[in-house]
Tab-separated table of C-alpha atoms and ligand atoms in Angstrom:
chain	number	residue	atom	x	y	z
U	5	MET	CA	0.000	0.000	0.000
U	6	SER	CA	2.789	2.442	0.907
U	7	ALA	CA	4.492	1.597	-2.415
U	8	LEU	CA	1.250	2.618	-4.178
U	9	ILE	CA	1.119	5.895	-2.224
U	10	ASP	CA	4.792	6.612	-3.124
U	11	LEU	CA	3.969	5.866	-6.774
U	12	TRP	CA	0.968	8.241	-6.639
U	13	ARG	CA	3.172	11.073	-5.288
U	14	SER	CA	5.385	11.236	-8.418
U	15	THR	CA	4.114	12.430	-11.819
U	16	VAL	CA	5.590	9.363	-13.549
U	17	GLY	CA	3.902	7.105	-10.976
U	18	THR	CA	0.526	8.858	-11.326
U	19	LYS	CA	0.784	8.521	-15.142
U	20	ALA	CA	1.527	4.796	-14.765
U	21	LEU	CA	-1.484	4.324	-12.434
U	22	VAL	CA	-3.751	6.236	-14.862
U	23	ALA	CA	-2.436	4.029	-17.708
U	24	VAL	CA	-2.881	0.709	-15.868
U	25	SER	CA	-6.365	1.621	-14.564
U	26	GLY	CA	-7.305	2.730	-18.113
U	27	LEU	CA	-6.092	-0.598	-19.512
U	28	LEU	CA	-8.196	-2.503	-16.932
U	29	LEU	CA	-11.261	-0.429	-17.873
U	30	SER	CA	-10.544	-1.140	-21.578
U	31	VAL	CA	-10.484	-4.905	-20.944
U	32	TRP	CA	-13.824	-4.616	-19.173
U	33	VAL	CA	-15.284	-2.542	-22.051
U	34	VAL	CA	-14.302	-5.316	-24.533
U	35	LEU	CA	-15.992	-7.926	-22.278
U	36	HIS	CA	-19.094	-5.708	-22.012
U	37	VAL	CA	-19.405	-5.304	-25.782
U	38	ALA	CA	-19.082	-9.097	-26.209
U	39	GLY	CA	-21.854	-9.580	-23.608
U	40	ASN	CA	-24.073	-7.029	-25.424
U	41	LEU	CA	-23.849	-9.034	-28.646
U	42	THR	CA	-25.843	-11.851	-26.942
U	43	MET	CA	-28.839	-9.537	-27.601
U	44	PHE	CA	-28.719	-10.728	-31.239
U	45	SER	CA	-29.335	-14.325	-30.107
U	46	GLY	CA	-32.688	-13.417	-28.557
U	47	PRO	CA	-34.197	-12.867	-25.093
U	48	ALA	CA	-33.437	-16.364	-23.738
U	49	VAL	CA	-29.695	-16.083	-24.426
U	50	ALA	CA	-29.348	-12.415	-23.347
U	51	ASP	CA	-31.354	-12.891	-20.126
U	52	GLY	CA	-29.615	-16.230	-19.479
U	53	TYR	CA	-26.184	-14.577	-19.842
U	54	ALA	CA	-27.144	-11.808	-17.359
U	55	ALA	CA	-28.572	-14.417	-14.952
U	56	ALA	CA	-25.364	-16.493	-15.210
U	57	LEU	CA	-23.316	-13.425	-14.171
U	58	ARG	CA	-25.517	-13.034	-11.084
U	59	ARG	CA	-25.284	-16.726	-10.115
U	60	THR	CA	-21.911	-16.143	-8.423
U	61	PRO	CA	-22.489	-12.875	-6.517
U	62	ALA	CA	-18.994	-12.942	-4.950
U	63	THR	CA	-17.321	-12.881	-8.387
U	64	LEU	CA	-19.768	-10.265	-9.696
U	65	TRP	CA	-19.147	-7.964	-6.720
U	66	ALA	CA	-15.375	-8.499	-6.848
U	67	ALA	CA	-15.463	-7.408	-10.523
U	68	ARG	CA	-17.704	-4.417	-9.699
U	69	VAL	CA	-15.452	-3.281	-6.831
U	70	GLY	CA	-12.347	-3.705	-9.043
U	71	LEU	CA	-14.028	-1.737	-11.833
U	72	ALA	CA	-15.111	1.068	-9.491
U	73	ALA	CA	-11.606	1.225	-7.945
U	74	ALA	CA	-10.003	1.419	-11.411
U	75	ALA	CA	-12.444	4.212	-12.380
U	76	VAL	CA	-11.662	6.193	-9.188
U	77	VAL	CA	-7.862	5.848	-9.671
U	78	HIS	CA	-8.225	6.821	-13.359
U	79	VAL	CA	-10.326	9.960	-12.723
U	80	ALA	CA	-8.418	11.088	-9.592
U	81	GLY	CA	-5.084	10.526	-11.369
U	82	ILE	CA	-6.119	12.610	-14.388
U	83	ALA	CA	-7.419	15.399	-12.107
U	84	SER	CA	-4.123	15.399	-10.219
U	85	LEU	CA	-2.024	15.443	-13.440
U	86	ALA	CA	-4.172	18.299	-14.809
U	87	ARG	CA	-3.596	20.353	-11.624
U	88	ALA	CA	0.158	19.668	-11.760
U	89	SER	CA	0.379	20.661	-15.434
U	90	ARG	CA	-1.566	23.920	-14.821
U	91	ARG	CA	0.808	24.811	-11.976
U	92	ALA	CA	3.930	23.995	-14.024
U	93	ARG	CA	3.001	25.691	-17.320
U	94	PRO	CA	1.533	29.193	-17.489
U	95	ARG	CA	-0.714	29.366	-20.570
U	96	HIS	CA	0.947	32.367	-22.327
U	97	ASP	CA	4.484	30.983	-22.700
U	98	MET	CA	3.563	27.574	-24.100
U	99	ALA	CA	5.344	26.396	-27.270
U	100	ALA	CA	3.098	25.427	-30.214
U	101	SER	CA	3.764	21.682	-29.701
U	102	HIS	CA	2.838	22.012	-26.024
U	103	ARG	CA	-0.324	23.892	-26.964
U	104	ALA	CA	-1.299	21.024	-29.318
U	105	SER	CA	-0.705	18.358	-26.672
U	106	ALA	CA	-2.552	20.477	-24.067
U	107	LEU	CA	-5.511	20.665	-26.484
U	108	ALA	CA	-5.428	16.871	-27.018
U	109	ALA	CA	-5.276	16.349	-23.239
U	110	ARG	CA	-8.172	18.792	-22.725
U	111	SER	CA	-10.378	17.062	-25.328
U	112	MET	CA	-9.592	13.707	-23.659
U	113	ARG	CA	-10.667	15.214	-20.328
U	114	ILE	CA	-13.905	16.691	-21.729
U	115	GLY	CA	-14.693	13.373	-23.479
U	116	GLY	CA	-13.883	11.526	-20.236
U	117	VAL	CA	-16.244	13.730	-18.178
U	118	LEU	CA	-19.041	13.202	-20.744
U	119	LEU	CA	-18.414	9.426	-20.645
U	120	LEU	CA	-18.573	9.476	-16.854
U	121	ALA	CA	-21.908	11.341	-17.008
U	122	PHE	CA	-23.133	8.729	-19.523
U	123	VAL	CA	-22.096	5.842	-17.230
U	124	VAL	CA	-24.084	7.389	-14.331
U	125	TYR	CA	-27.166	7.759	-16.580
U	126	HIS	CA	-26.618	4.252	-18.003
U	127	LEU	CA	-26.487	2.653	-14.526
U	128	LEU	CA	-29.708	4.479	-13.532
U	129	HIS	CA	-31.274	3.404	-16.831
U	130	LEU	CA	-30.345	-0.251	-17.415
U	131	THR	CA	-28.869	-1.532	-14.124
U	132	LEU	CA	-30.992	0.136	-11.408
U	133	GLY	CA	-33.913	0.946	-13.695
U	134	VAL	CA	-34.847	4.218	-11.955
U	135	ALA	CA	-34.396	6.202	-15.207
U	136	HIS	CA	-36.315	3.567	-17.219
U	137	PRO	CA	-40.106	3.910	-17.464
U	138	HIS	CA	-40.781	0.149	-17.905
U	139	PHE	CA	-37.874	-1.577	-16.102
U	140	LEU	CA	-38.382	-5.236	-15.167
U	141	PRO	CA	-35.668	-6.799	-12.952
U	142	GLY	CA	-33.913	-9.714	-14.698
U	143	ARG	CA	-35.504	-8.979	-18.118
U	144	VAL	CA	-32.352	-7.547	-19.698
U	145	TYR	CA	-33.447	-8.071	-23.322
U	146	ASP	CA	-36.806	-6.297	-22.872
U	147	ASN	CA	-35.234	-3.537	-20.753
U	148	VAL	CA	-32.706	-2.774	-23.509
U	149	VAL	CA	-35.199	-2.930	-26.402
U	150	VAL	CA	-37.909	-0.867	-24.655
U	151	GLY	CA	-35.324	1.482	-23.061
U	152	LEU	CA	-33.557	2.319	-26.338
U	153	ARG	CA	-36.703	2.720	-28.461
U	154	PRO	CA	-37.039	6.519	-27.979
U	155	THR	CA	-34.774	8.138	-30.617
U	156	SER	CA	-33.430	10.629	-28.048
U	157	VAL	CA	-32.252	7.792	-25.751
U	158	ALA	CA	-30.723	5.821	-28.646
U	159	ALA	CA	-28.947	9.039	-29.725
U	160	VAL	CA	-27.416	9.420	-26.242
U	161	TYR	CA	-26.110	5.829	-26.479
U	162	LEU	CA	-24.731	6.396	-29.995
U	163	ILE	CA	-22.941	9.618	-28.988
U	164	ALA	CA	-21.462	7.842	-25.938
U	165	THR	CA	-20.317	5.016	-28.194
U	166	ALA	CA	-18.480	7.423	-30.549
U	167	LEU	CA	-16.891	9.207	-27.573
U	168	LEU	CA	-15.808	5.855	-26.151
U	169	GLY	CA	-14.136	4.812	-29.441
U	170	LEU	CA	-12.134	8.070	-29.585
U	171	HIS	CA	-11.282	7.994	-25.882
U	172	LEU	CA	-10.114	4.392	-26.156
U	173	PHE	CA	-7.913	5.130	-29.188
U	174	HIS	CA	-6.200	8.202	-27.738
U	175	GLY	CA	-6.115	6.642	-24.263
U	176	LEU	CA	-4.404	3.435	-25.418
U	177	TRP	CA	-1.603	5.485	-27.038
U	178	ALA	CA	-1.255	7.772	-24.049
U	179	ALA	CA	-1.101	4.651	-21.811
U	180	ALA	CA	1.556	3.062	-24.038
U	181	ARG	CA	3.698	6.231	-23.813
U	182	SER	CA	3.215	6.461	-20.036
U	183	LEU	CA	4.334	2.845	-19.693
U	184	GLY	CA	7.502	3.554	-21.673
U	185	VAL	CA	6.677	2.597	-25.291
U	186	ARG	CA	8.776	4.956	-27.438
U	187	PRO	CA	7.221	6.543	-30.564
U	188	ASP	CA	9.739	4.908	-32.956
U	189	THR	CA	9.300	1.307	-31.762
U	190	ALA	CA	7.533	-1.661	-33.394
U	191	ALA	CA	4.610	-1.288	-30.950
U	192	CYS	CA	3.767	2.070	-32.531
U	193	ARG	CA	3.558	0.497	-35.981
U	194	ARG	CA	0.548	-1.432	-34.610
U	195	ARG	CA	-1.450	1.814	-34.602
U	196	PRO	CA	-3.794	0.619	-37.413
U	197	ALA	CA	-4.542	-2.594	-35.478
U	198	VAL	CA	-5.405	-0.552	-32.361
U	199	ALA	CA	-7.582	1.760	-34.492
U	200	ILE	CA	-9.430	-1.301	-35.880
U	201	LEU	CA	-9.974	-2.631	-32.338
U	202	CYS	CA	-11.411	0.728	-31.187
U	203	VAL	CA	-13.689	1.012	-34.238
U	204	ALA	CA	-14.843	-2.614	-33.650
U	205	VAL	CA	-15.666	-1.823	-29.998
U	206	ALA	CA	-17.553	1.358	-30.985
U	207	LEU	CA	-19.466	-0.459	-33.772
U	208	GLY	CA	-20.219	-3.369	-31.406
U	209	PHE	CA	-21.787	-0.992	-28.858
U	210	ALA	CA	-23.549	1.024	-31.590
U	211	SER	CA	-25.044	-2.116	-33.158
U	212	VAL	CA	-27.588	-2.544	-30.318
U	213	PRO	CA	-29.193	0.958	-30.402
U	214	VAL	CA	-29.095	0.879	-34.244
U	215	ALA	CA	-30.777	-2.563	-34.278
U	216	VAL	CA	-33.476	-1.300	-31.886
U	217	LEU	CA	-34.081	1.867	-33.949
U	218	THR	CA	-34.371	-0.113	-37.199
U	219	GLY	CA	-36.674	-2.729	-35.638
U	220	TRP	CA	-34.189	-5.624	-36.007
U	221	LEU	CA	-34.289	-6.109	-32.231
U	222	ARG	CA	-37.897	-5.936	-31.049
H	308	HEM	C1	-24.252	1.307	-26.307
H	308	HEM	C2	-24.737	0.180	-25.941
H	308	HEM	C3	-24.797	-0.377	-24.532
H	308	HEM	C4	-25.744	-1.244	-24.116
H	308	HEM	C5	-26.901	-1.804	-24.939
H	308	HEM	C6	-25.453	-1.590	-22.733
H	308	HEM	C7	-26.203	-2.453	-21.962
H	308	HEM	C8	-26.038	-2.684	-20.613
H	308	HEM	C9	-26.917	-3.466	-19.792
H	308	HEM	C10	-28.174	-4.201	-20.288
H	308	HEM	C11	-26.439	-3.462	-18.531
H	308	HEM	C12	-27.061	-4.153	-17.296
H	308	HEM	C13	-26.615	-5.581	-17.296
H	308	HEM	C14	-27.312	-6.379	-16.220
H	308	HEM	O1	-28.098	-5.828	-15.462
H	308	HEM	O2	-27.021	-7.561	-16.158
H	308	HEM	C15	-25.223	-2.669	-18.554
H	308	HEM	C16	-24.425	-2.432	-17.450
H	308	HEM	C17	-23.330	-1.599	-17.451
H	308	HEM	N1	-22.810	-0.906	-18.539
H	308	HEM	FE1	-23.536	-0.928	-20.421
H	308	HEM	N2	-24.326	-0.907	-22.332
H	308	HEM	C18	-23.888	-0.149	-23.394
H	308	HEM	C19	-22.776	0.688	-23.401
H	308	HEM	C20	-21.964	0.927	-22.305
H	308	HEM	C21	-20.813	1.791	-22.325
H	308	HEM	C22	-20.313	2.563	-23.555
H	308	HEM	C23	-20.279	1.764	-21.059
H	308	HEM	C24	-19.072	2.425	-20.482
H	308	HEM	C25	-18.250	3.236	-21.078
H	308	HEM	C26	-21.115	0.914	-20.247
H	308	HEM	C27	-20.949	0.670	-18.903
H	308	HEM	C28	-21.733	-0.158	-18.115
H	308	HEM	C29	-21.534	-0.398	-16.683
H	308	HEM	C30	-20.441	0.220	-15.805
H	308	HEM	C31	-22.524	-1.323	-16.269
H	308	HEM	C32	-22.740	-1.917	-14.871
H	308	HEM	C33	-22.151	-3.299	-14.808
H	308	HEM	C34	-22.542	-4.004	-13.535
H	308	HEM	O3	-23.736	-4.197	-13.308
H	308	HEM	O4	-21.668	-4.324	-12.774
H	308	HEM	N3	-22.112	0.407	-21.038
H	308	HEM	N4	-25.001	-2.206	-19.838
């Protein structure tokens, strides 16, 4: 624990913690999109998959606590790095390259805040059901189809999906740099593969609201 606190106190350590927590969240996002695709196999499979996850509450809660901890470390780390960078670099004497990277960092932060707001809405909508007018506990398929039918709600999900794809792409590169991958190495030549992964994740998430809007899922 004290090693973690020491790590947190240095900028390099905070960047590493933000990178590792971001990577954990990315793994979970890939698992979530795979789970969502069970919707295309019908209500029995989608509801059965959700029920199977709940059959071992200890594992489910361990994953939820791990996910929440990773999200807290990620957000707190970014807030702390943003404060440190504001203190270290007065706006007026920034070089052009620094201004560009500050802009990229700022758009990542704005996208991140919007994603966080989406996750809160999403939990109230499809997990707790309090923001869903016809929520039925355990009926995941119906909750998704009925919940995403209003165009405005589907639009919120589609915007979140696009933001997630961009955040994932920029975040994975930022994480690689924080963990010591240099720009001229072989890992960086895998950029197209990472872009394909991020587009696949975004399309995977988008497929459900699009299928509901077009009447494929009903
Ligand atoms: C766009 C299409 C999406 C659909 C159709 C969808 C669907 C769902 C459903 C049905 C649940 C509840 C599962 C259950 O009760 O068993 C859920 C939970 C959740 N979703 Fe999504 N989701 C989508 C996108 C996202 C995105 C983009 C994120 C995050 C960036 C996200 C984060 C979460 C979280 C954190 C939970 C709670 C997991 C838990 O219960 O432990 N979802 N999602």
